[in-house]
Short mmCIF file of C-alpha atoms in Angstrom, two decimals:
data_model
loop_
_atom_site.label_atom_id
_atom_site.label_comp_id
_atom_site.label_asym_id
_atom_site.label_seq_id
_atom_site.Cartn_x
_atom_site.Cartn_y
_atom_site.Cartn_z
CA UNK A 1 41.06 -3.38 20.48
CA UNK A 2 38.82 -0.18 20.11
CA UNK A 3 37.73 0.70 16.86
CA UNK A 4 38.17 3.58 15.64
CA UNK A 5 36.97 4.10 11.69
CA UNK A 6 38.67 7.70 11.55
CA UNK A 7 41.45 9.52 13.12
CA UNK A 8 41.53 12.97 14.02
CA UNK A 9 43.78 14.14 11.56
CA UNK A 10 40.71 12.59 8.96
CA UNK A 11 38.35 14.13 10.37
CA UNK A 12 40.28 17.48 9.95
CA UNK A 13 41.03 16.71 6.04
CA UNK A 14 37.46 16.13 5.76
CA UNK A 15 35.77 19.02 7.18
CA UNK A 16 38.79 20.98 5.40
CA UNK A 17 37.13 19.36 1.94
CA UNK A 18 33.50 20.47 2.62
CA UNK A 19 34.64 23.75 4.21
CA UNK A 20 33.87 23.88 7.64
CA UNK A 21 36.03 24.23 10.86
CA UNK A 22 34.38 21.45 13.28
CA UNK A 23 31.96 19.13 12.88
CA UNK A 24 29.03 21.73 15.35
CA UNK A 25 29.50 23.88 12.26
CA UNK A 26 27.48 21.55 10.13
CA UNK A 27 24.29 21.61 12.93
CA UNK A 28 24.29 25.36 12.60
CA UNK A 29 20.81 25.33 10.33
CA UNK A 30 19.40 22.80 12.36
CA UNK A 31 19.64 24.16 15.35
CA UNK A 32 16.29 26.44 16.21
CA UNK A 33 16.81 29.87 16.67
CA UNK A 34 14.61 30.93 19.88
CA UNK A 35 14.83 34.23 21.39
CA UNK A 36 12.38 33.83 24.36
CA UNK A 37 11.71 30.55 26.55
CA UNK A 38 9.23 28.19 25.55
CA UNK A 39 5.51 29.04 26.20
CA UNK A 40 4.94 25.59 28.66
CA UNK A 41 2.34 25.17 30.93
CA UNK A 42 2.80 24.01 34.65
CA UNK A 43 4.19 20.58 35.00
CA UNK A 44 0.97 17.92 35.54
CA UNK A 45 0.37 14.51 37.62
CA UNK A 46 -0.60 11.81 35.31
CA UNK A 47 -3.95 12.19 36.58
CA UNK A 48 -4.20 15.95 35.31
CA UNK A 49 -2.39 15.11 31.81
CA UNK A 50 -4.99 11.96 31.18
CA UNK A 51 -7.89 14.54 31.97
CA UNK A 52 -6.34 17.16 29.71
CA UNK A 53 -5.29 14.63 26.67
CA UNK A 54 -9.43 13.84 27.10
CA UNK A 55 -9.78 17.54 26.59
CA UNK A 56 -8.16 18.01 23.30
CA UNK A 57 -9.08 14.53 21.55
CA UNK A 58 -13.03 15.89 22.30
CA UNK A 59 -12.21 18.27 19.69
CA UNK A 60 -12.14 15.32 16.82
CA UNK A 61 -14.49 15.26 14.47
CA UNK A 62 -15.73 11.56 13.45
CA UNK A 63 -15.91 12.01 9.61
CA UNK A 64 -17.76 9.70 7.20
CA UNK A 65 -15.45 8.93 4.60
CA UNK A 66 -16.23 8.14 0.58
CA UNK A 67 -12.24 8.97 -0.59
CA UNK A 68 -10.11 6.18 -1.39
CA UNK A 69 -7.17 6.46 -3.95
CA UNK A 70 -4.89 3.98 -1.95
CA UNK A 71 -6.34 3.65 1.69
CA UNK A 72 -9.51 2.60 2.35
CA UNK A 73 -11.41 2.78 5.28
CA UNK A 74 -12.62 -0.94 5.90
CA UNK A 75 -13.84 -2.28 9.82
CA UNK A 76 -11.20 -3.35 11.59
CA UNK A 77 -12.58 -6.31 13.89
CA UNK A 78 -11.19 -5.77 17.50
CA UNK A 79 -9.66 -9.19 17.92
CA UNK A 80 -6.79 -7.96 15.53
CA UNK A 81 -5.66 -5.35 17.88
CA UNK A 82 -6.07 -8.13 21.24
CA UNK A 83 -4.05 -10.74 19.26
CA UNK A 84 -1.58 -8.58 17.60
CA UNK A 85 -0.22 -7.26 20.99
CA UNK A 86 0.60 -10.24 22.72
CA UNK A 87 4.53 -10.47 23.34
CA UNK A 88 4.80 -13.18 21.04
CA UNK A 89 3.79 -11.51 17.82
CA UNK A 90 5.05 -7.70 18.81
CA UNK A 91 7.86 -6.94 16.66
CA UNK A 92 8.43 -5.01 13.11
CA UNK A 93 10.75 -7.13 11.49
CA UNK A 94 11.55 -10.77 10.48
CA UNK A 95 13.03 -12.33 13.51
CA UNK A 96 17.19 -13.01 13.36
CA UNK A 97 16.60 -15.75 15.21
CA UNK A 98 14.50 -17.39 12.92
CA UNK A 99 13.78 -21.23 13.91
CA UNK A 100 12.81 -20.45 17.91
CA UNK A 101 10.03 -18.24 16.47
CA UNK A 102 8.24 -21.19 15.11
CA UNK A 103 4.62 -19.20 16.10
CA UNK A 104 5.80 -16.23 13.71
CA UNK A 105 7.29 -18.02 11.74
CA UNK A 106 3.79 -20.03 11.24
CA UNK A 107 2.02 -16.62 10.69
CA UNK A 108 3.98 -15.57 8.02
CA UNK A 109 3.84 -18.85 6.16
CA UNK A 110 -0.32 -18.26 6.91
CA UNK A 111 -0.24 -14.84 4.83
CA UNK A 112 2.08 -16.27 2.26
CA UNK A 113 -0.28 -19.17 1.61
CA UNK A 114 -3.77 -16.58 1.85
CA UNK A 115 -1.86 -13.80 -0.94
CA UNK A 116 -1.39 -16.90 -3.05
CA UNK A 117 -5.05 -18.27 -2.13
CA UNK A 118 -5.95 -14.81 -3.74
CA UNK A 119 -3.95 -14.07 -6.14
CA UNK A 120 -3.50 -17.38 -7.77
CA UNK A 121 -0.35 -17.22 -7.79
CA UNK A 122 2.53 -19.93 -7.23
CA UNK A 123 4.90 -18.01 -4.33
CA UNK A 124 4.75 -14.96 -2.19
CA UNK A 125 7.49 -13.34 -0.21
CA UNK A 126 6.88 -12.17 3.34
CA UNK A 127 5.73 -8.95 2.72
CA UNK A 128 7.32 -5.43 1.72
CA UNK A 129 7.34 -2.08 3.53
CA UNK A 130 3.92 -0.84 1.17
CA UNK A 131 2.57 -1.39 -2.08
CA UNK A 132 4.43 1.54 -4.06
CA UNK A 133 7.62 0.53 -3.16
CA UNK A 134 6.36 -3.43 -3.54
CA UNK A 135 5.80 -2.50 -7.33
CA UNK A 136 9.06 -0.88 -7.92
CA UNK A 137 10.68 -3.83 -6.26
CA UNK A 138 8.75 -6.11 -8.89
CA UNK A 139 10.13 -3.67 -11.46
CA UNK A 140 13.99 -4.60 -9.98
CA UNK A 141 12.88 -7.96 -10.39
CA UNK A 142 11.83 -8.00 -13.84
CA UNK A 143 14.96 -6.38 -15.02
CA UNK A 144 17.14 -8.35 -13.59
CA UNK A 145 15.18 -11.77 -14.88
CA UNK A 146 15.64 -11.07 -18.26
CA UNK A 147 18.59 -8.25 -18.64
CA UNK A 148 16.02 -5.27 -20.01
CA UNK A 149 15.79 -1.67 -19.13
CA UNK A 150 11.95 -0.16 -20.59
CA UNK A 151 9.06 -0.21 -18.25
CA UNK A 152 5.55 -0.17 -20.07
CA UNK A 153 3.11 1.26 -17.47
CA UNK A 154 -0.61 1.31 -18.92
CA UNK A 155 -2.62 4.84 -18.12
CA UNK A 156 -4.57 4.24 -14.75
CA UNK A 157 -1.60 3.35 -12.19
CA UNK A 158 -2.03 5.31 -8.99
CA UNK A 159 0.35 8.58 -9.11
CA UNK A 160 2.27 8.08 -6.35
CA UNK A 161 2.90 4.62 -7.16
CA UNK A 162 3.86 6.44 -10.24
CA UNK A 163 6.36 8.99 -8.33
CA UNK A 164 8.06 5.87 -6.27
CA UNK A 165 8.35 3.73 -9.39
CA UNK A 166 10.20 6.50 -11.52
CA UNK A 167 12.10 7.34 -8.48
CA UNK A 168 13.29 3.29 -8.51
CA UNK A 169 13.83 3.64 -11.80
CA UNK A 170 15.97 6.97 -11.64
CA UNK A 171 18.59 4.88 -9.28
CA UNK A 172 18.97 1.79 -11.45
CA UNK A 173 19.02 3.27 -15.09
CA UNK A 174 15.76 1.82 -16.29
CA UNK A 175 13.68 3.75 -18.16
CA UNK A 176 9.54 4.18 -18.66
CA UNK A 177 8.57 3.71 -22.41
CA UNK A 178 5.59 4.41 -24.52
CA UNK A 179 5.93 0.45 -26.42
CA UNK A 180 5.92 -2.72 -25.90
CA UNK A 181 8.98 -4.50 -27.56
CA UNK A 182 12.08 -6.46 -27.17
CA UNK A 183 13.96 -4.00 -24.99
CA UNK A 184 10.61 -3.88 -22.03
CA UNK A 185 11.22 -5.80 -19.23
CA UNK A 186 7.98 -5.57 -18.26
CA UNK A 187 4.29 -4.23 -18.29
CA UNK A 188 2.47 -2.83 -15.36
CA UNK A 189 -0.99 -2.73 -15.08
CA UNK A 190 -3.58 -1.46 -11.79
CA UNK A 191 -6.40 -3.72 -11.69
CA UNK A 192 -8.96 -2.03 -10.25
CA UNK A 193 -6.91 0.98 -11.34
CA UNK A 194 -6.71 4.27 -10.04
CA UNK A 195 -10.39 5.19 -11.47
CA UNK A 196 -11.98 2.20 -9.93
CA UNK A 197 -11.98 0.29 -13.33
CA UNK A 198 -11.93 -3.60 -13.51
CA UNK A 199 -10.88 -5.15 -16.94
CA UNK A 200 -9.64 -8.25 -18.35
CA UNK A 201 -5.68 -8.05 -19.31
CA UNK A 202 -5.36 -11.24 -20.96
CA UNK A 203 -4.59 -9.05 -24.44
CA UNK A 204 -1.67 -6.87 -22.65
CA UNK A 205 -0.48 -10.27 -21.18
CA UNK A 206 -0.41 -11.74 -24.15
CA UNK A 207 1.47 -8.75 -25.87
CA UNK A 208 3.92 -8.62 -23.45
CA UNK A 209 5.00 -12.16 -23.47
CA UNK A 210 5.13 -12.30 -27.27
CA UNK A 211 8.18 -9.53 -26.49
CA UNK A 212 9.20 -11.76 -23.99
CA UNK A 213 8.69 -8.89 -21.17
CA UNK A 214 7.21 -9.91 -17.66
CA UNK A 215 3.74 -9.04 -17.10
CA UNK A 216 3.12 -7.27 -13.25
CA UNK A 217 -0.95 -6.97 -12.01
CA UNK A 218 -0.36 -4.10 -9.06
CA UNK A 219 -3.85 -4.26 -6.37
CA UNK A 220 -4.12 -1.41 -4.29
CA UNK A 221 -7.66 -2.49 -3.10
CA UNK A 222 -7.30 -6.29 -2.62
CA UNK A 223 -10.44 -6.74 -1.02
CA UNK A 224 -11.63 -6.80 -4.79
CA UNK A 225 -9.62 -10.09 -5.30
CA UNK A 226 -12.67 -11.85 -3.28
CA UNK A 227 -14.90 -11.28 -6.01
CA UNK A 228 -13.09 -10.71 -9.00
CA UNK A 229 -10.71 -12.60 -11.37
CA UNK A 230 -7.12 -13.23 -10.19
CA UNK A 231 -4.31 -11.82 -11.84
CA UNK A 232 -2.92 -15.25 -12.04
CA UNK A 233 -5.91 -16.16 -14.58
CA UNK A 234 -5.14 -13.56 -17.22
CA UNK A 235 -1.38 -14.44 -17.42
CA UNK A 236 0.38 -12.14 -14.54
CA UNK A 237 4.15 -13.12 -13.68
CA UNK A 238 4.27 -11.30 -10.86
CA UNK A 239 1.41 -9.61 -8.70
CA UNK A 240 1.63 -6.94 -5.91
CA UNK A 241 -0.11 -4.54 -3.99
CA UNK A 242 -1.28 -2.80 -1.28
CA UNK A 243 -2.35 -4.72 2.28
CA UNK A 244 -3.71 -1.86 4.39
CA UNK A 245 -7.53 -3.05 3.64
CA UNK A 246 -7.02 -6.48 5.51
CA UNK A 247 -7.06 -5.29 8.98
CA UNK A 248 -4.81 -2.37 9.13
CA UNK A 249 -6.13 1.30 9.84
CA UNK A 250 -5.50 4.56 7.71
CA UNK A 251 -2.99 5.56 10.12
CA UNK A 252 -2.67 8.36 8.29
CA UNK A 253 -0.95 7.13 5.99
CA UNK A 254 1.32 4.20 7.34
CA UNK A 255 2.14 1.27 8.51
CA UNK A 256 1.39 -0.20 5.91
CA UNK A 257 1.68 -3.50 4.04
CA UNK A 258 3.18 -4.51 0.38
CA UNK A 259 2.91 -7.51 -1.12
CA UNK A 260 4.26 -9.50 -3.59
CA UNK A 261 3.74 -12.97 -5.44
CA UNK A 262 5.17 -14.64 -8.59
CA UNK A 263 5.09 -17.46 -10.51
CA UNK A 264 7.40 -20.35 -9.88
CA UNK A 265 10.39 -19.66 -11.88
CA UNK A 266 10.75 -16.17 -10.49
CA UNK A 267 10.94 -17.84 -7.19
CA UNK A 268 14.76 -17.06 -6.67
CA UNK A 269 14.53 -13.57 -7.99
CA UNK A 270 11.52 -12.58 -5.19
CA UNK A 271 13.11 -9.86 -2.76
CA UNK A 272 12.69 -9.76 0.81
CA UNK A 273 12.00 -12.70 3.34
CA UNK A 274 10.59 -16.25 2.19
CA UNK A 275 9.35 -18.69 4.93
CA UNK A 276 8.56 -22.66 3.73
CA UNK A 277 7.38 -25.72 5.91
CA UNK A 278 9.79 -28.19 6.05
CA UNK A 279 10.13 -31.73 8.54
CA UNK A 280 12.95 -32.15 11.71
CA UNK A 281 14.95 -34.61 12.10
CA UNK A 282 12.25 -36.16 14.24
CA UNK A 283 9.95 -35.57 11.09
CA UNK A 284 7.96 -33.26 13.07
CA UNK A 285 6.73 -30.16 10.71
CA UNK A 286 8.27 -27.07 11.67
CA UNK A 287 8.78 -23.77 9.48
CA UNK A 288 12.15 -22.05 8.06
CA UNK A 289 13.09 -18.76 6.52
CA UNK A 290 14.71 -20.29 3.07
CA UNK A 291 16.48 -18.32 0.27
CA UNK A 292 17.59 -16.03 2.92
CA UNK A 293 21.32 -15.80 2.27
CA UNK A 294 21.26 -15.99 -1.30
CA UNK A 295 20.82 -12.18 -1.89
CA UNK A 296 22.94 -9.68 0.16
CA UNK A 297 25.14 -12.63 2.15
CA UNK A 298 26.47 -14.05 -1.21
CA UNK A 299 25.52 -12.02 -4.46
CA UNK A 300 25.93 -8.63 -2.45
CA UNK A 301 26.10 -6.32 -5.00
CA UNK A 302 24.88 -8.29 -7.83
CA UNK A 303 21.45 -8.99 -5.51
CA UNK A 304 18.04 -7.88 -6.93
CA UNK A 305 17.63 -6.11 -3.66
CA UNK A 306 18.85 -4.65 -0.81
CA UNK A 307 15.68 -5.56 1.18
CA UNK A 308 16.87 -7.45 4.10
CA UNK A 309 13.17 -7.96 6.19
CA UNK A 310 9.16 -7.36 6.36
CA UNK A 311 6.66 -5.80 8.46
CA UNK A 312 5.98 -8.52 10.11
CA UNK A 313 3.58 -6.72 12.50
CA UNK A 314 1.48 -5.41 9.37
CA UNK A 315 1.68 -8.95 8.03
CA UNK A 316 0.62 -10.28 11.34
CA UNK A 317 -2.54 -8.20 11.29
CA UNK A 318 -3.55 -8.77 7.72
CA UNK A 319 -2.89 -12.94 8.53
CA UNK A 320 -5.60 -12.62 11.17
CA UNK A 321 -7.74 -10.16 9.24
CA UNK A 322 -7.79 -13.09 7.19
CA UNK A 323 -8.44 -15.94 9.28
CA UNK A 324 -11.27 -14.07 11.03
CA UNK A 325 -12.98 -12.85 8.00
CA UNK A 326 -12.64 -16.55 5.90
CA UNK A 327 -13.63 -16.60 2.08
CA UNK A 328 -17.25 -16.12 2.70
CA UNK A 329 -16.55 -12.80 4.81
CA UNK A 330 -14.58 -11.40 2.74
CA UNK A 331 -16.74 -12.04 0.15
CA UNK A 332 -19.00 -10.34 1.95
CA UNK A 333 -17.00 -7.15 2.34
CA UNK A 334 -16.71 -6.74 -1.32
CA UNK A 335 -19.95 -7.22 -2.06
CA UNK A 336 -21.17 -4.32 -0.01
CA UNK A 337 -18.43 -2.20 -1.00
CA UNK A 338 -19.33 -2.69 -4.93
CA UNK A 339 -23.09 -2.63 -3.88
CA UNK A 340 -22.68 0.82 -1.83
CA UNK A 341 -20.50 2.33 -4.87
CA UNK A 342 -22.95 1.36 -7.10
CA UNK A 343 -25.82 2.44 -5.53
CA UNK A 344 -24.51 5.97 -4.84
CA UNK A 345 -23.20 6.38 -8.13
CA UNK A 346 -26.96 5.80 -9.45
CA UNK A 347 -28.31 7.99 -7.02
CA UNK A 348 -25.46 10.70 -8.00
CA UNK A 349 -26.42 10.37 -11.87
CA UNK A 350 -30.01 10.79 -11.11
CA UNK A 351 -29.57 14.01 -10.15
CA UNK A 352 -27.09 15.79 -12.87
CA UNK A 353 -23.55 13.52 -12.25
CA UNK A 354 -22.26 12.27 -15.03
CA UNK A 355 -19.88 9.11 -14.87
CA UNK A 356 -16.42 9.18 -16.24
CA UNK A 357 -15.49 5.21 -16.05
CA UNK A 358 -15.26 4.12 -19.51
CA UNK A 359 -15.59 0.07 -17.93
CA UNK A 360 -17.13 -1.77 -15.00
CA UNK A 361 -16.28 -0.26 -11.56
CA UNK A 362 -15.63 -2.21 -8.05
CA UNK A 363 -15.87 0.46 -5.56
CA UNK A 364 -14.13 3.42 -6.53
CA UNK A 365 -15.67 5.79 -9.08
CA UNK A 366 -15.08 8.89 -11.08
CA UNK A 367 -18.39 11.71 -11.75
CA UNK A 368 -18.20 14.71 -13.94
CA UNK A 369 -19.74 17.46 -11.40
CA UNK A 370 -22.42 19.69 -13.31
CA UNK A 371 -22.11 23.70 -13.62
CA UNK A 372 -18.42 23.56 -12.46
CA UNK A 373 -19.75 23.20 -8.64
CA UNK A 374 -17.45 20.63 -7.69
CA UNK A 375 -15.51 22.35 -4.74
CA UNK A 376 -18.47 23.92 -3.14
CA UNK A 377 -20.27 20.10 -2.84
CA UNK A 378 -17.24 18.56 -1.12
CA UNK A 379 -17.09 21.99 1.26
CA UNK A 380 -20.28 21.00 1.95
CA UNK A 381 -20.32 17.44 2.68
CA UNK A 382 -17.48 18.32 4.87
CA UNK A 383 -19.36 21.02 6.53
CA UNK A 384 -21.81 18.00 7.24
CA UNK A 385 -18.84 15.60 8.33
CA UNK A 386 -18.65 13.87 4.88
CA UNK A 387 -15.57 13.78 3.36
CA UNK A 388 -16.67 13.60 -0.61
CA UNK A 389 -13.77 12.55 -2.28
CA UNK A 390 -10.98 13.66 -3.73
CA UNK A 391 -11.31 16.50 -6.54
CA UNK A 392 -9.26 15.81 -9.00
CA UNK A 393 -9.53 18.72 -11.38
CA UNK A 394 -12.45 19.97 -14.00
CA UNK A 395 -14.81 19.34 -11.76
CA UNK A 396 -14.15 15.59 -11.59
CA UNK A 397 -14.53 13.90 -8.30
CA UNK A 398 -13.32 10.08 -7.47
CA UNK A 399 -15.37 8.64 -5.14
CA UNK A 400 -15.15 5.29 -3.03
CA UNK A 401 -17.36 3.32 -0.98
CA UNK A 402 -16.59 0.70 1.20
CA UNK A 403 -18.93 -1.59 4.04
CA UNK A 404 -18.30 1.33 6.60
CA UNK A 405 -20.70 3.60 4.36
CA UNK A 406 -24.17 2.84 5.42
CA UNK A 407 -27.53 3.34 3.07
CA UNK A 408 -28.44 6.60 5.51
CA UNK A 409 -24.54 8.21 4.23
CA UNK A 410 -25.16 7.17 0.79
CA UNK A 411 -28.53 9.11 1.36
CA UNK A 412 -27.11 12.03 3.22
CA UNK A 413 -24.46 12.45 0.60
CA UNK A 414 -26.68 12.52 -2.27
CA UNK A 415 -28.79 15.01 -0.42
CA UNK A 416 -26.30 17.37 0.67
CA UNK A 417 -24.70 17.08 -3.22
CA UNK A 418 -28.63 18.15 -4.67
CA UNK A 419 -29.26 21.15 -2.33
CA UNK A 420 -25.61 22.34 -3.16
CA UNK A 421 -27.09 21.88 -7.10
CA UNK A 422 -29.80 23.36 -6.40
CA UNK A 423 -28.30 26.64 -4.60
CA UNK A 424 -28.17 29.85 -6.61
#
């Protein structure tokens, strides 16, 4: 028997309500408006359209980049890409049928166990679509542990985590406060935040449990977790963040990667996809997708969230981003980026640049530009295929470094930012 989930005379009553005759009357604004034909050239042979895409792309410019601010431009090692493709790993979601896909399954159990390895943490969840929308999801979380509605963020969260989280909050009637007390659910902190700025939380951890509110680390550069303190180790609940750094290019601006990890008893409360290692019947190890039906298949609308999957190819990536690198490499990795930040930021100072960051940095930095010259340096360093950073008003620029920026970039940049000084 067809199914048919509205009759005609429904359809009529509807369009009726909304004011329209037929249902072509609602495409009207959508549909272009073009007087003359389209200005095409001469169909091509695949041959001609290869040498012609060639063309164009020779009109790229490769850029040196110091901007960060939520995507960072770290190598990406070419096995990633040679792995990642092969049929057995290409797909975007968690797979439905879970338990044949014992090698994906494995992988995601592999970047589970490496976000814990880094964030000291007890459990992490498969992963989440990016790390905005992985800290507004830790948000949902909180409230719904403990029945609260205020949202403490601390001064130094990115700002379009900032726009996603209010938008979160907008939907599910919580609400972002100026205190800490019994009505918070939780505390947010970005650690490095926006500005670059490590610091020790331990006193806002400790503030917010005394209220009884959960405490939330967000890392939007994880590659600082490889030499700095985990979240885990200055009382975090819950930690999340952004995974485009482990393996996964800027893309302008997506796919990208959230995660998220908690402490134990926050376990059935995590959102999204968990996979565990369990034993057959045989007692041969094999891997599951547990927790699964406990959200939207049984609490439905009483579920912390309506997240259903993961990106599993993003996840995939940052697993062998991972593996390849080890702890020592990506040790490594962060200690050039905080040497390379550092060591432009000293060269920047030395010649009129004042620093802003009130704390230690890791590889991000903010610099007070003398005699208000600020957008004619970053014209330019892009004139000179630099991209400075981003200006963020009063002649403030935040800067990042990462491994990709060499010592001769770092020199170049401070050059090209003295002569523009120097110009009358």
């Amino acid at each position: 028997m067809d199914y048919i989930p509205a009759t005609e005379n429904d359809k009529k009553e509807m369009l009726m309500q909304i004011g329209v005759r037929t249902i072509d009357d609602l495409m009207v604004d959508l549909k272009p408006q073009i007087s003359e034909g389209l200005s095409l050239s001469e169909p091509m042979s695949e041959l001609e359209l290869a040498c012609h895409m060639k063309k164009l792309s020779q009109k790229n410019k490769i850029l040196k980049y110091f901007i960060g601010a939520g995507a960072y431009n770290h190598y990406v090692p070419s096995a990633i890409n040679h792995l990642l493709m092969r049929g057995e790993f290409l797909t975007g979601y968690t797979p439905y049928q879970a338990e044949i896909n014992q090698g994906t399954l494995q992988a995601i159990y592999e970047f589970q166990s490496f976000i814990c390895l880094l964030t000291g943490m007890d459990v992490a969840n498969a992963s989440l679509y990016d790390g905005s929308s992985a800290l507004a999801e830790a948000v949902l979380m909180s409230a719904s542990y403990n029945g609260r509605n205020g949202v403490f963020v601390k001064d130094g969260l990115n700002p379009q985590y900032e726009q996603v989280l209010k938008t979160y909050c907008e939907g599910a009637d919580l609400k972002i406060v100026d205190e800490i007390d019994e009505k918070t659910a939780c505390v947010i902190v970005q650690n490095p935040d926006f500005y670059g700025n490590i610091e020790n939380f331990q006193y806002l951890s400790d503030r917010a449990h005394q209220f009884g509110a959960l405490f939330i680390t967000c890392v939007v550069e994880p590659t600082s977790l490889a030499i700095v303190t985990p979240p885990a180790n200055y009382g975090a609940d819950i930690v999340v963040g952004e995974g485009q750094s482990f393996g996964i290019p800027i893309n302008f601006g997506g796919p990208y990667l959230g995660f998220l990890a908690v402490r134990s008893p926050l376990l059935k409360k995590i959102p999204g996809r968990v996979c565990g290692m369990t034993t057959d019947s045989h007692g041969k190890k094999g891997f599951v997708l547990t927790l699964q039906a406990r959200e939207q298949h049984i609490r439905r609308e009483r579920a912390t969230s309506n997240i259903t999957t993961n990106v599993e190819l993003m996840a995939i990536a940052s697993t062998i981003y991972l593996a390849l690198m080890g702890r020592s490499g990506l040790r490594n990795v962060a200690k050039l980026s905080y040497s390379r930040a550092h060591l432009l930021q000293k060269k920047l100072t030395s010649i009129g640049f004042k620093l802003q960051n009130s704390k230690p940095f890791y590889n991000e930095f903010l610099m007070k530009v003398p005699t208000k010259s600020s957008k004619k340096i970053l014209s330019n360093l892009l004139k000179n295929g630099i991209v400075g950073g981003i200006n963020l008003g009063n002649d403030e620029i935040l800067i990042c470094c990462t491994e990709m920026n060499t010592f001769e970039d770092i020199k170049s940049y401070a050059s090209i930012a003295k002569e523009t000084l120097n110009q009358k």
